[in-house]
Protein backbone atom coordinates (compact mmCIF):
# COMPACT_ATOMS: atom_id res chain seq x y z
CA MET A 1 0.00 0.00 0.00
CA GLY A 2 2.91 2.33 0.74
CA ALA A 3 4.28 1.80 -2.76
CA LEU A 4 0.98 2.79 -4.32
CA ASN A 5 0.84 5.91 -2.17
CA GLY A 6 4.36 6.83 -3.28
CA ALA A 7 3.37 6.46 -6.92
CA MET A 8 0.24 8.52 -6.38
CA ASN A 9 2.31 11.23 -4.71
CA GLY A 10 4.47 11.23 -7.80
CA LEU A 11 1.35 11.72 -9.93
CA ARG A 12 0.30 14.69 -7.80
CA ASP A 13 3.79 16.18 -8.12
CA TYR A 14 3.61 15.76 -11.88
CA GLN A 15 0.26 17.49 -11.99
CA GLU A 16 1.75 20.34 -9.98
CA GLY A 17 4.57 20.71 -12.49
CA ALA A 18 7.42 18.72 -10.93
CA ASN A 19 8.67 16.36 -13.62
CA TYR A 20 11.68 14.99 -11.76
CA ARG A 21 11.74 13.64 -8.20
CA GLY A 22 14.34 11.92 -6.07
CA GLY A 23 14.86 8.31 -6.99
CA GLY A 24 15.81 9.07 -10.57
CA VAL A 25 12.46 8.42 -12.24
CA TYR A 26 11.34 10.91 -14.80
CA PHE A 27 7.62 11.04 -14.25
CA ASP A 28 5.68 12.02 -17.31
CA GLY A 29 2.39 10.39 -16.37
CA SER A 30 3.11 7.19 -18.29
CA ALA A 31 2.29 3.76 -16.94
CA GLU A 32 5.94 2.66 -17.22
CA ASN A 33 7.18 5.37 -14.90
CA THR A 34 4.32 4.84 -12.48
CA LEU A 35 5.14 1.14 -12.36
CA ALA A 36 8.83 1.94 -11.90
CA ARG A 37 7.96 4.15 -8.91
CA ILE A 38 5.85 1.38 -7.43
CA TYR A 39 8.66 -1.17 -7.86
CA ARG A 40 11.24 1.15 -6.32
CA ALA A 41 8.96 1.93 -3.38
CA GLU A 42 8.29 -1.78 -2.84
CA TRP A 43 12.01 -2.53 -2.97
CA GLN A 44 12.79 0.19 -0.40
CA ASP A 45 9.99 -1.13 1.83
CA TYR A 46 11.43 -4.65 1.57
CA LEU A 47 14.93 -3.41 2.43
CA LYS A 48 13.64 -1.53 5.44
CA ARG A 49 11.20 -4.10 6.88
CA PHE A 50 12.23 -7.59 5.83
CA ALA A 51 15.89 -7.61 4.82
CA PRO A 52 17.20 -7.17 8.39
CA TYR A 53 15.32 -10.29 9.53
CA GLU A 54 16.52 -12.28 6.54
CA ASP A 55 20.07 -11.18 7.29
CA LYS A 56 19.70 -12.43 10.89
CA ALA A 57 18.35 -15.74 9.63
CA ILE A 58 21.20 -16.13 7.16
CA ASP A 59 23.75 -15.26 9.85
CA PHE A 60 22.21 -17.95 12.05
CA ALA A 61 22.18 -20.49 9.22
CA THR A 62 25.80 -19.90 8.28
CA ASN A 63 27.18 -19.64 11.81
CA PRO A 64 29.11 -22.84 12.66
CA GLU A 65 29.19 -21.84 16.33
CA ALA A 66 25.37 -21.94 16.57
CA VAL A 67 25.38 -25.73 16.60
CA THR A 68 28.11 -25.91 19.24
CA GLU A 69 26.39 -23.37 21.48
CA ALA A 70 23.02 -25.14 21.25
CA VAL A 71 24.60 -28.54 21.95
CA ASP A 72 26.43 -27.17 24.97
CA ARG A 73 23.21 -25.62 26.32
CA ALA A 74 21.39 -28.95 25.90
CA GLY A 75 24.13 -30.79 27.80
CA GLU A 76 24.06 -28.24 30.62
CA ALA A 77 20.27 -28.48 30.82
CA MET A 78 20.44 -32.27 31.16
CA ASP A 79 23.11 -32.00 33.87
CA GLN A 80 20.94 -29.55 35.78
CA SER A 81 17.90 -31.77 35.34
CA PHE A 82 19.66 -34.83 36.75
CA THR A 83 21.12 -32.84 39.64
CA THR A 84 17.67 -31.52 40.53
CA SER A 85 16.17 -35.00 40.26
CA LYS A 86 18.85 -36.52 42.51
CA GLU A 87 18.37 -33.78 45.12
CA SER A 88 14.61 -34.28 45.03
CA LEU A 89 14.99 -38.02 45.56
CA GLN A 90 17.31 -37.42 48.54
CA ARG A 91 14.80 -35.00 50.09
CA ASP A 92 11.96 -37.49 49.62
CA ARG A 93 13.99 -40.24 51.31
CA SER A 94 14.87 -38.01 54.24
CA ARG A 95 11.20 -37.04 54.71
CA PHE A 96 10.28 -40.68 55.09
CA GLY A 97 13.31 -41.47 57.25
CA LEU A 98 14.78 -43.90 54.74
CA SER A 99 18.46 -44.62 54.46
CA MET A 100 20.48 -46.72 52.07
CA SER A 101 23.34 -49.06 52.68
CA PRO A 102 26.69 -48.19 51.08
CA ARG A 103 26.18 -50.98 48.56
CA GLU A 104 22.70 -49.66 47.58
CA HIS A 105 24.05 -46.13 47.36
CA ALA A 106 26.91 -47.25 45.05
CA SER A 107 24.49 -49.19 42.85
CA GLU A 108 22.14 -46.21 42.58
CA SER A 109 25.05 -43.88 41.80
CA ARG A 110 26.21 -46.14 38.95
CA SER A 111 22.68 -46.40 37.59
CA ASN A 112 22.16 -42.63 37.79
CA ALA A 113 25.51 -41.94 36.16
CA ALA A 114 24.73 -44.28 33.26
CA SER A 115 21.21 -42.84 32.82
CA GLY A 116 22.51 -39.28 33.02
CA THR A 117 25.23 -39.89 30.47
CA ALA A 118 22.84 -41.58 28.05
CA ALA A 119 20.26 -38.80 28.42
CA LYS A 120 22.91 -36.11 27.99
CA LEU A 121 24.27 -37.72 24.83
CA ALA A 122 20.76 -38.15 23.40
CA ALA A 123 19.91 -34.50 24.14
CA ARG A 124 23.14 -33.28 22.57
CA ASN A 125 22.67 -35.43 19.44
CA ASN A 126 19.02 -34.45 19.03
CA THR A 127 19.88 -30.79 19.47
CA ARG A 128 22.70 -31.03 16.93
CA MET A 129 20.38 -32.57 14.33
CA HIS A 130 17.59 -30.08 15.07
CA VAL A 131 19.82 -27.01 14.72
CA GLN A 132 21.37 -28.33 11.51
CA ASP A 133 17.89 -29.03 10.10
CA ARG A 134 16.78 -25.50 10.98
CA GLN A 135 19.86 -24.03 9.34
CA GLN A 136 19.21 -26.00 6.17
CA GLN A 137 15.55 -24.91 6.15
CA VAL A 138 16.54 -21.28 6.42
CA MET A 139 19.14 -21.56 3.66
CA SER A 140 16.78 -23.43 1.34
CA GLY A 141 13.85 -21.12 2.02
CA ALA A 142 11.78 -24.07 3.21
CA GLY A 143 9.11 -21.89 4.72
CA ALA A 144 8.45 -19.30 7.34
CA ILE A 145 8.85 -21.78 10.20
CA GLY A 146 12.61 -21.89 9.87
CA LEU A 147 12.76 -18.12 9.49
CA ARG A 148 10.57 -17.50 12.54
CA GLU A 149 12.66 -19.86 14.66
CA ALA A 150 15.89 -18.32 13.49
CA ILE A 151 14.63 -14.82 14.18
CA SER A 152 13.45 -15.78 17.65
CA GLU A 153 16.87 -17.34 18.35
CA GLY A 154 18.50 -14.03 17.51
CA ARG A 155 16.75 -12.18 20.31
């Protein structure tokens, strides 16, 4: 709509005697020049409103550190989750007055360590694949979903 208004302003200027405006279009009332004004106004609108977001998405999609950062965050989140879970289990046991023998405690520690490591590796691998898929979607123009996610990551 802004492009059409710009072209109409050019028509008013022509009617008032101004044959040459900024932007380099000689306006003589012809359809070609009106269309050229519309195209230029649309291009300027695109550059102002959409190009910055596309640039952010492209920066995200071509940034090799984005995958590493996301994978590290996923690993840290899993570590925090397992720490919180272990602390919660210890609190629950103490509420009920339960205690474990050293052998039971060692067995539980081994089991928790194995579960934690497996979960952390799965989270890191899934995150790596997800980020790489998003980057490929953005670069291939596979829809607004990849662009929206990339833009929201840039906040």
